[in-house]
PDB file of C-alpha atoms and ligand atoms in Angstrom:
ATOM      1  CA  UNK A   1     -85.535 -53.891  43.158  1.00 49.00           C
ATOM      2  CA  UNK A   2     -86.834 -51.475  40.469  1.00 56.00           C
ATOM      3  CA  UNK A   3     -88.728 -49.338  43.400  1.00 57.00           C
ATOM      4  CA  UNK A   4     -85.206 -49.237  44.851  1.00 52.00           C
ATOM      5  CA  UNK A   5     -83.271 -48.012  41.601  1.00 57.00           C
ATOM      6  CA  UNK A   6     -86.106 -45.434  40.767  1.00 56.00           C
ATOM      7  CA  UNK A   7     -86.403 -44.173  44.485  1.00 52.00           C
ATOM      8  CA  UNK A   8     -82.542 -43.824  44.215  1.00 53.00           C
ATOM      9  CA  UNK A   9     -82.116 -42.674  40.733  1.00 76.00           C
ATOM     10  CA  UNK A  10     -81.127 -39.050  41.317  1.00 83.00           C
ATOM     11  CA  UNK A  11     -82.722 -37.614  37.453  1.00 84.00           C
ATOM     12  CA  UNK A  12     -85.824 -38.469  39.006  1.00 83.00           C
ATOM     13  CA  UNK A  13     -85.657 -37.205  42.442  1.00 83.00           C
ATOM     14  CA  UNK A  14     -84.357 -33.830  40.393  1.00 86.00           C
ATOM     15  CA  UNK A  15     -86.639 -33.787  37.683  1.00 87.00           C
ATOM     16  CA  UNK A  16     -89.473 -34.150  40.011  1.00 85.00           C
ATOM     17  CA  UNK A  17     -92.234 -35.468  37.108  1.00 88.00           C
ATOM     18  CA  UNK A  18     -95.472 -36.215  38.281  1.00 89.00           C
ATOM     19  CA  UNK A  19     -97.160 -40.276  38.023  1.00 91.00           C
ATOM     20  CA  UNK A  20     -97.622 -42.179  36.190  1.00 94.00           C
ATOM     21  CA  UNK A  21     -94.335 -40.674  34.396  1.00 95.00           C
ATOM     22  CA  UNK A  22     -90.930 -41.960  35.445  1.00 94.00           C
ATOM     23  CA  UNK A  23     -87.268 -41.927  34.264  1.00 93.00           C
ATOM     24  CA  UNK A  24     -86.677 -45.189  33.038  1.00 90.00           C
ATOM     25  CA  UNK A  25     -83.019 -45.060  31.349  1.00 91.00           C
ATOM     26  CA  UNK A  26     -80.474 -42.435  30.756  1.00 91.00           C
ATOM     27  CA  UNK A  27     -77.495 -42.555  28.714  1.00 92.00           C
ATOM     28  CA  UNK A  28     -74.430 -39.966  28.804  1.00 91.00           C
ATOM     29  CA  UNK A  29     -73.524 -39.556  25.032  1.00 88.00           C
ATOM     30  CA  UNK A  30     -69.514 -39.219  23.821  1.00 80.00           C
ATOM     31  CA  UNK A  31     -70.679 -35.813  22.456  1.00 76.00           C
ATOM     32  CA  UNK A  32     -71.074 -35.203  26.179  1.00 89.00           C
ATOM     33  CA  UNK A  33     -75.000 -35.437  26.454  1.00 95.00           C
ATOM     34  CA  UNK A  34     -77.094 -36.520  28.808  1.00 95.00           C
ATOM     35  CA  UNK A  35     -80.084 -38.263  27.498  1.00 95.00           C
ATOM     36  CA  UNK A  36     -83.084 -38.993  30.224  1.00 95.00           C
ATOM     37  CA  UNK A  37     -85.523 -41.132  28.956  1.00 95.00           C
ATOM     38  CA  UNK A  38     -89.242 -40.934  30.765  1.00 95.00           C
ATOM     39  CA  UNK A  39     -91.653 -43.411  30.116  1.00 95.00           C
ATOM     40  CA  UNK A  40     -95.314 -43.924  31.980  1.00 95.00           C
ATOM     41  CA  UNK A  41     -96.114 -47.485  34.038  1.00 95.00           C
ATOM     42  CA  UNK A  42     -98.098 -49.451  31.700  1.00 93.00           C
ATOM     43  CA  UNK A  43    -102.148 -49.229  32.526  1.00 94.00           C
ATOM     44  CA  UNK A  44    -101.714 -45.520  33.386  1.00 96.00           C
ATOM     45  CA  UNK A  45    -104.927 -43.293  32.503  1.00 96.00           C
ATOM     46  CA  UNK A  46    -104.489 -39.614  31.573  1.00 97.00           C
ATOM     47  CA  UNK A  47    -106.601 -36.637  31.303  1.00 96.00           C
ATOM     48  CA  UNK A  48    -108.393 -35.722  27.806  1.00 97.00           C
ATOM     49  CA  UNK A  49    -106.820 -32.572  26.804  1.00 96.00           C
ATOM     50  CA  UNK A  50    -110.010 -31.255  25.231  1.00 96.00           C
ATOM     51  CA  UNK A  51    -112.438 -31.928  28.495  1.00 97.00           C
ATOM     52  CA  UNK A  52    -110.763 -32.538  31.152  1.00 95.00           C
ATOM     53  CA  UNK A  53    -111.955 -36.288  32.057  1.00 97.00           C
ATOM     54  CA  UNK A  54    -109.411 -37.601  34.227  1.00 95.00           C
ATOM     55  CA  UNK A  55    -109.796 -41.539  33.465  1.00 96.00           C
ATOM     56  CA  UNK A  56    -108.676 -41.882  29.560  1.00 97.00           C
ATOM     57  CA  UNK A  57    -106.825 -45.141  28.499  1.00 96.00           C
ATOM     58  CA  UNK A  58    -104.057 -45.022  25.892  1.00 97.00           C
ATOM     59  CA  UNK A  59    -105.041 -45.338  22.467  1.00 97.00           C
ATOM     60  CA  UNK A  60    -101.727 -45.384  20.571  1.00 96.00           C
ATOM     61  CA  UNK A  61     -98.046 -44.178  21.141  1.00 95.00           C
ATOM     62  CA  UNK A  62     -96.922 -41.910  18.930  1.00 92.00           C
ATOM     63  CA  UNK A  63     -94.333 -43.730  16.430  1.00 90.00           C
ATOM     64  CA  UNK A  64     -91.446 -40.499  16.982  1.00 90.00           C
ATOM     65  CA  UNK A  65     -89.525 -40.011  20.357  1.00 92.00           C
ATOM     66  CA  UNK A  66     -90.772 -36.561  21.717  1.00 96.00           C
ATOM     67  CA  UNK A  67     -87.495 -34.511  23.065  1.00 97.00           C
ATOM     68  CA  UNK A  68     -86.706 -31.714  25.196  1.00 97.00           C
ATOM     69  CA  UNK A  69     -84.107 -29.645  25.770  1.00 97.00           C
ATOM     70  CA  UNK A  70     -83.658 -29.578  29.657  1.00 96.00           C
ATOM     71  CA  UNK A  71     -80.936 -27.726  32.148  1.00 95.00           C
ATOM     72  CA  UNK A  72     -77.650 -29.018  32.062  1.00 95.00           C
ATOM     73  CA  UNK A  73     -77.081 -31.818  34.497  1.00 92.00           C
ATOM     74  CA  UNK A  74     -73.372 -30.983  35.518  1.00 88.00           C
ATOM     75  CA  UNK A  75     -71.575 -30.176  32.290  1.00 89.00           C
ATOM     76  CA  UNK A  76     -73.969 -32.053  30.235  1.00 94.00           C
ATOM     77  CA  UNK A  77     -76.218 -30.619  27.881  1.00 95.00           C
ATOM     78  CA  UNK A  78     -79.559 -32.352  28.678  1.00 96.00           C
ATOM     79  CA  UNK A  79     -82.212 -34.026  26.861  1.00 96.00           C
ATOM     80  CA  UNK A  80     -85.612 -35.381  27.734  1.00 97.00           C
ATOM     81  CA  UNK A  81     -87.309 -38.453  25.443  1.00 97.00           C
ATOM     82  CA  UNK A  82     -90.594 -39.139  25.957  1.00 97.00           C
ATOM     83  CA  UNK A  83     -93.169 -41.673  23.467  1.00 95.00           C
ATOM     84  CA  UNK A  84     -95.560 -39.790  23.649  1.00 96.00           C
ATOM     85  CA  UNK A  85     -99.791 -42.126  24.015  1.00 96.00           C
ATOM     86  CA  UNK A  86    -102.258 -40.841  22.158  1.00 96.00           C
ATOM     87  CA  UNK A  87    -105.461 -41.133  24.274  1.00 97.00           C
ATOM     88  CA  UNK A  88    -109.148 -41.737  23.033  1.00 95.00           C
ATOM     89  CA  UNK A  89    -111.396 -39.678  25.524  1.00 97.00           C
ATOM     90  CA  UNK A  90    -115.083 -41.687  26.027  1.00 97.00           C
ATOM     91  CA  UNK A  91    -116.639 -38.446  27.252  1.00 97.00           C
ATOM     92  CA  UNK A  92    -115.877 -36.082  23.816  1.00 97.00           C
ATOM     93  CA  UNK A  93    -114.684 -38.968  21.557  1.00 97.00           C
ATOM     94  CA  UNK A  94    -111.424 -37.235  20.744  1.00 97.00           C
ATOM     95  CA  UNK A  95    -108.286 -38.791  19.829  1.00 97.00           C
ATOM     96  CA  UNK A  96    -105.562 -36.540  21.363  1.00 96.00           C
ATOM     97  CA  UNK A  97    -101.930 -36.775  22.466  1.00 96.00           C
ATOM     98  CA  UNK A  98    -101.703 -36.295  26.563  1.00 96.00           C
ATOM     99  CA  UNK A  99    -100.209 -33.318  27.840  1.00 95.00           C
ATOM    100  CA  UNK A 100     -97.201 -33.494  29.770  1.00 94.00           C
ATOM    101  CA  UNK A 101     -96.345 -31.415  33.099  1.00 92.00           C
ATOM    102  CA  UNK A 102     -92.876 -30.547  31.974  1.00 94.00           C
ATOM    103  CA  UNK A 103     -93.259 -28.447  28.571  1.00 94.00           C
ATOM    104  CA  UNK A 104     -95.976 -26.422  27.330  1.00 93.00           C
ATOM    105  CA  UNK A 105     -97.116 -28.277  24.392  1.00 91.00           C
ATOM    106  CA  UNK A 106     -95.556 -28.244  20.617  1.00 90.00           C
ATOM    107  CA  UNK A 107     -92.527 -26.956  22.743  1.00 93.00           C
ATOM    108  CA  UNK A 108     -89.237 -28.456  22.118  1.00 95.00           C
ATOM    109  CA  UNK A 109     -87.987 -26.948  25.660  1.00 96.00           C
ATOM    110  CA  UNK A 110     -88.785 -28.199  29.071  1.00 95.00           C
ATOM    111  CA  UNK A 111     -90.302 -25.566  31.193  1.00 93.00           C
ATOM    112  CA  UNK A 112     -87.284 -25.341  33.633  1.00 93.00           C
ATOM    113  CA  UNK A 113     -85.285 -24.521  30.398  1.00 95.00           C
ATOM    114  CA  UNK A 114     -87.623 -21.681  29.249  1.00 94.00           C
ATOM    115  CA  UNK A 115     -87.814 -20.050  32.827  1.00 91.00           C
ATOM    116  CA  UNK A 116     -84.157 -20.194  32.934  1.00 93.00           C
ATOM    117  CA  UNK A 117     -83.214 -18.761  29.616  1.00 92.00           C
ATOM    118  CA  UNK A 118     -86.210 -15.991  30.379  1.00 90.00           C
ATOM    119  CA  UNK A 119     -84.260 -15.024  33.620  1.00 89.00           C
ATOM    120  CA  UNK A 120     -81.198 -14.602  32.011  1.00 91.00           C
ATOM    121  CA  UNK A 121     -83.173 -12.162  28.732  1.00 88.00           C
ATOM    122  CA  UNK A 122     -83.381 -10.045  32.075  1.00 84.00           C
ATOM    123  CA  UNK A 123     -79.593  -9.680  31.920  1.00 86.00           C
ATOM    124  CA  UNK A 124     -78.441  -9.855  28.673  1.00 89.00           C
ATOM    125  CA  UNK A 125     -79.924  -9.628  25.242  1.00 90.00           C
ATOM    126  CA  UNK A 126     -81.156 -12.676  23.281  1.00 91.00           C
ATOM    127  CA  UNK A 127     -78.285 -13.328  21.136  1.00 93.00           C
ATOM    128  CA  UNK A 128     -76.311 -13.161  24.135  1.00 94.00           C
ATOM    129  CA  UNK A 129     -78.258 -16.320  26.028  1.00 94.00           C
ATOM    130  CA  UNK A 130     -78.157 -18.282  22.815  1.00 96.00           C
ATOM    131  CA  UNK A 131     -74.837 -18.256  22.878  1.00 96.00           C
ATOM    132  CA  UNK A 132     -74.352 -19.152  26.040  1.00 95.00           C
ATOM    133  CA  UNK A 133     -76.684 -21.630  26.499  1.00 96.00           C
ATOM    134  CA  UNK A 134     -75.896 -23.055  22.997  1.00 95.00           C
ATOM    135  CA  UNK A 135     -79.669 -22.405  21.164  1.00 96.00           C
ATOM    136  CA  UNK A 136     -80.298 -20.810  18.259  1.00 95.00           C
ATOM    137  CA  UNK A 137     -81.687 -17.257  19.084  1.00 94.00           C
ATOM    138  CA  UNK A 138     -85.326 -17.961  17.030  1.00 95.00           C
ATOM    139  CA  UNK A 139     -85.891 -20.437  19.079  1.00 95.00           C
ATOM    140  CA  UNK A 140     -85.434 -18.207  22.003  1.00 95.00           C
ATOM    141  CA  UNK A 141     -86.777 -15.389  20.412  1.00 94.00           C
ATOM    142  CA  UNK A 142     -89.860 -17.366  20.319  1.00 93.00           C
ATOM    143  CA  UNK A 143     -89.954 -18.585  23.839  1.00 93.00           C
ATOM    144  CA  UNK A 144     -89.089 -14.664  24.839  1.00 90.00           C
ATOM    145  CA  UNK A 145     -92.971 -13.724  22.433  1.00 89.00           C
ATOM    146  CA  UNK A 146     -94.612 -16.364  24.221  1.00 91.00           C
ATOM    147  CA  UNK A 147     -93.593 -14.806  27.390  1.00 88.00           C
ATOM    148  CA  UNK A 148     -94.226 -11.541  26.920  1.00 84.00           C
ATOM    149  CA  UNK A 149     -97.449 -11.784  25.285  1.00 84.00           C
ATOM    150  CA  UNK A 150     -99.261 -13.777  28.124  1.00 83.00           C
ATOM    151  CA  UNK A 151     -97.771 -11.422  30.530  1.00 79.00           C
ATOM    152  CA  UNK A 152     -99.422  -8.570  28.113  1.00 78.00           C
ATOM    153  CA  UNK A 153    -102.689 -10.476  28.052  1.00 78.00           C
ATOM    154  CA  UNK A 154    -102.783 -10.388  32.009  1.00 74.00           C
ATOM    155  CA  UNK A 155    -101.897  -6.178  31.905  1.00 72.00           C
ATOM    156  CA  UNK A 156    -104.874  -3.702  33.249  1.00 71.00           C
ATOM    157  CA  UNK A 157    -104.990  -0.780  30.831  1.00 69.00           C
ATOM    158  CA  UNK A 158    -108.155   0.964  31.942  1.00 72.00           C
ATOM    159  CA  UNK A 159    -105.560   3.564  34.216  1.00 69.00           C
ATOM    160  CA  UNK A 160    -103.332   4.377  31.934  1.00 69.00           C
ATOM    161  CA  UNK A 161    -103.359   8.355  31.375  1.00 69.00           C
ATOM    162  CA  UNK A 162     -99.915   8.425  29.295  1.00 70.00           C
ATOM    163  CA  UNK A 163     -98.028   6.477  27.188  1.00 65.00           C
ATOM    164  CA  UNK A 164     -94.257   6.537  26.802  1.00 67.00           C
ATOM    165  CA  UNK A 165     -92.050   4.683  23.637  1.00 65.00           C
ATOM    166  CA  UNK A 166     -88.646   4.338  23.114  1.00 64.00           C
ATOM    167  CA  UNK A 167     -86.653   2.582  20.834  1.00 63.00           C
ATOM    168  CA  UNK A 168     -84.209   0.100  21.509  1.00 63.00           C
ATOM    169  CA  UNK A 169     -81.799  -1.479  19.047  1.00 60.00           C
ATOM    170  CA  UNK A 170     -81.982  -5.571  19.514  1.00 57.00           C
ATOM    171  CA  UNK A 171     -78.703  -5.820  17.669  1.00 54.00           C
ATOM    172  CA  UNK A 172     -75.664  -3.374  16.759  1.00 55.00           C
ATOM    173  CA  UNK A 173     -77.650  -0.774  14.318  1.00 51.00           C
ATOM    174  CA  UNK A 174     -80.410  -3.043  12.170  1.00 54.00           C
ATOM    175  CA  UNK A 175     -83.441  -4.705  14.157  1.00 59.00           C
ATOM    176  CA  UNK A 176     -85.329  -2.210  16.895  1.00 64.00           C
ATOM    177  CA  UNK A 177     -87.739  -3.003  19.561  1.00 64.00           C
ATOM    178  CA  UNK A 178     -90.077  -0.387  20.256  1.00 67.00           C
ATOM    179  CA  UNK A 179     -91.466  -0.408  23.648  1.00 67.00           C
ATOM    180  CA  UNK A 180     -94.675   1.405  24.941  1.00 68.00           C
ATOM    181  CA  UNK A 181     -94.134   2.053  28.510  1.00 69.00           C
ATOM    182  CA  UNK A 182     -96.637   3.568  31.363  1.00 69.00           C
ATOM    183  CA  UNK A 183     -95.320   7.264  31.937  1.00 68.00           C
ATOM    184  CA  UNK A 184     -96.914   7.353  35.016  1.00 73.00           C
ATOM    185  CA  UNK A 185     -95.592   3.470  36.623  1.00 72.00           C
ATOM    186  CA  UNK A 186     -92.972   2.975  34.316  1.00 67.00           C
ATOM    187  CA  UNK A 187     -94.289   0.110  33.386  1.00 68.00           C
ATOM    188  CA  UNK A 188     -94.046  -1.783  30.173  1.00 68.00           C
ATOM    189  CA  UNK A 189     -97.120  -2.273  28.051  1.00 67.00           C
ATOM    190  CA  UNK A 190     -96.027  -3.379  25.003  1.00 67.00           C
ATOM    191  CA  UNK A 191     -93.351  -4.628  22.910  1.00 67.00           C
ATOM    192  CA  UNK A 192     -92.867  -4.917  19.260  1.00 67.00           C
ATOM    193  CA  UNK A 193     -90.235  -5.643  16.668  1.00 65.00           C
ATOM    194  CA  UNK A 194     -89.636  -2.257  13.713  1.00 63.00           C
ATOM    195  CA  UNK A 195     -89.628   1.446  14.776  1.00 66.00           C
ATOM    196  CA  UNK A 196     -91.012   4.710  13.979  1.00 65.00           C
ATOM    197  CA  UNK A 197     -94.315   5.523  12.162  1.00 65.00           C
ATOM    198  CA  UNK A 198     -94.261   1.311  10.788  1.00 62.00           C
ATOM    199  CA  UNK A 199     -94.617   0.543  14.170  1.00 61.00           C
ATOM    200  CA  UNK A 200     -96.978   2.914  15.242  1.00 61.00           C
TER     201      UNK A 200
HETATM  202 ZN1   ZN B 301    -112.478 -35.492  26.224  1.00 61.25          ZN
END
């Protein structure tokens, strides 16, 4: 019977999580949210996050419910719990909490969430998808740096004859993004909060 309900249970067909994690509960709040609750199946083994060995037994659970904001489901806003095991690796001797395939970690937003509210900073400015998506814009702000700066990590300068910037304001007339863009590809290299020489 519980194969039956999970195989059926449509937050986990949709939230595709990997074994040994499954959605074990969800609630629908009167403040109209939906709250998914993943747990793993008792005896699972997860990898050390420090070494990689693939066969580490759970230590402890964490005593706090981790969350995550998720996409809506329907109208609902959304909301991942996880306990989160601590695991105690044989091969390093660490004591560390497992990573999870749905948020990077330390993040309080699932990974769907973050690629979705980075597609939308290609439409509209920050402040703009905090307010529509209901988040406060630091928080996206800081999803947006994380972004940007492991897409900056990945650029090839070693071509670049010319460099371009421009100044953008982030909001009405106070906070400015400079950008340093590729004359020659357009492309952007760099971007920082400030302008003029403070930036340079
Ligand atoms: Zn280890």
């Amino acid at each position: 019977m519980k194969d039956f309900q999970e195989k059926y249970n449509v937050f986990q067909s949709a939230l595709d999580i990997p074994e040994p994690w499954y959605v074990f509960h969800h609630e629908l709040a009167k403040e109209e949210t939906l709250h998914i609750y993943i747990e793993y199946r008792s005896g699972a083994v997860f990898s050390c996050p420090n070494c990689g060995n693939t066969s580490c037994k759970v230590h402890d659970i964490l005593d706090q419910d981790r969350t995550w904001r998720h996409l809506d489901f329907w109208q609902y806003r959304t909301i991942l719990h996880a306990r989160m095991p601590r695991v105690k690796c044989e091969s390093c001797g660490k004591i560390l909490t497992v990573e999870i395939d749905w948020a990077r970690p330390g993040a309080g937003l699932s990974l769907f969430f973050e690629h979705h509210v980075m597609s939308l900073m290609v439409e509209m400015p920050v402040n703009a998808v905090a307010r529509k998506v209901g988040e406060h814009d630091t928080r996206l702000w800081r999803v947006f740096k994380y972004y940007v700066y492991k897409a900056m990590e990945n650029i090839d300068i070693s071509n670049v004859s010319r460099i371009a910037m421009d100044e953008t304001s982030r909001r009405k007339g106070h906070k400015y993004v400079t950008l340093f863009v590729d004359s020659d590809t357009k492309r952007l290299l760099f971007a920082t909060l400030g302008k003029g020489s403070e930036v340079l």
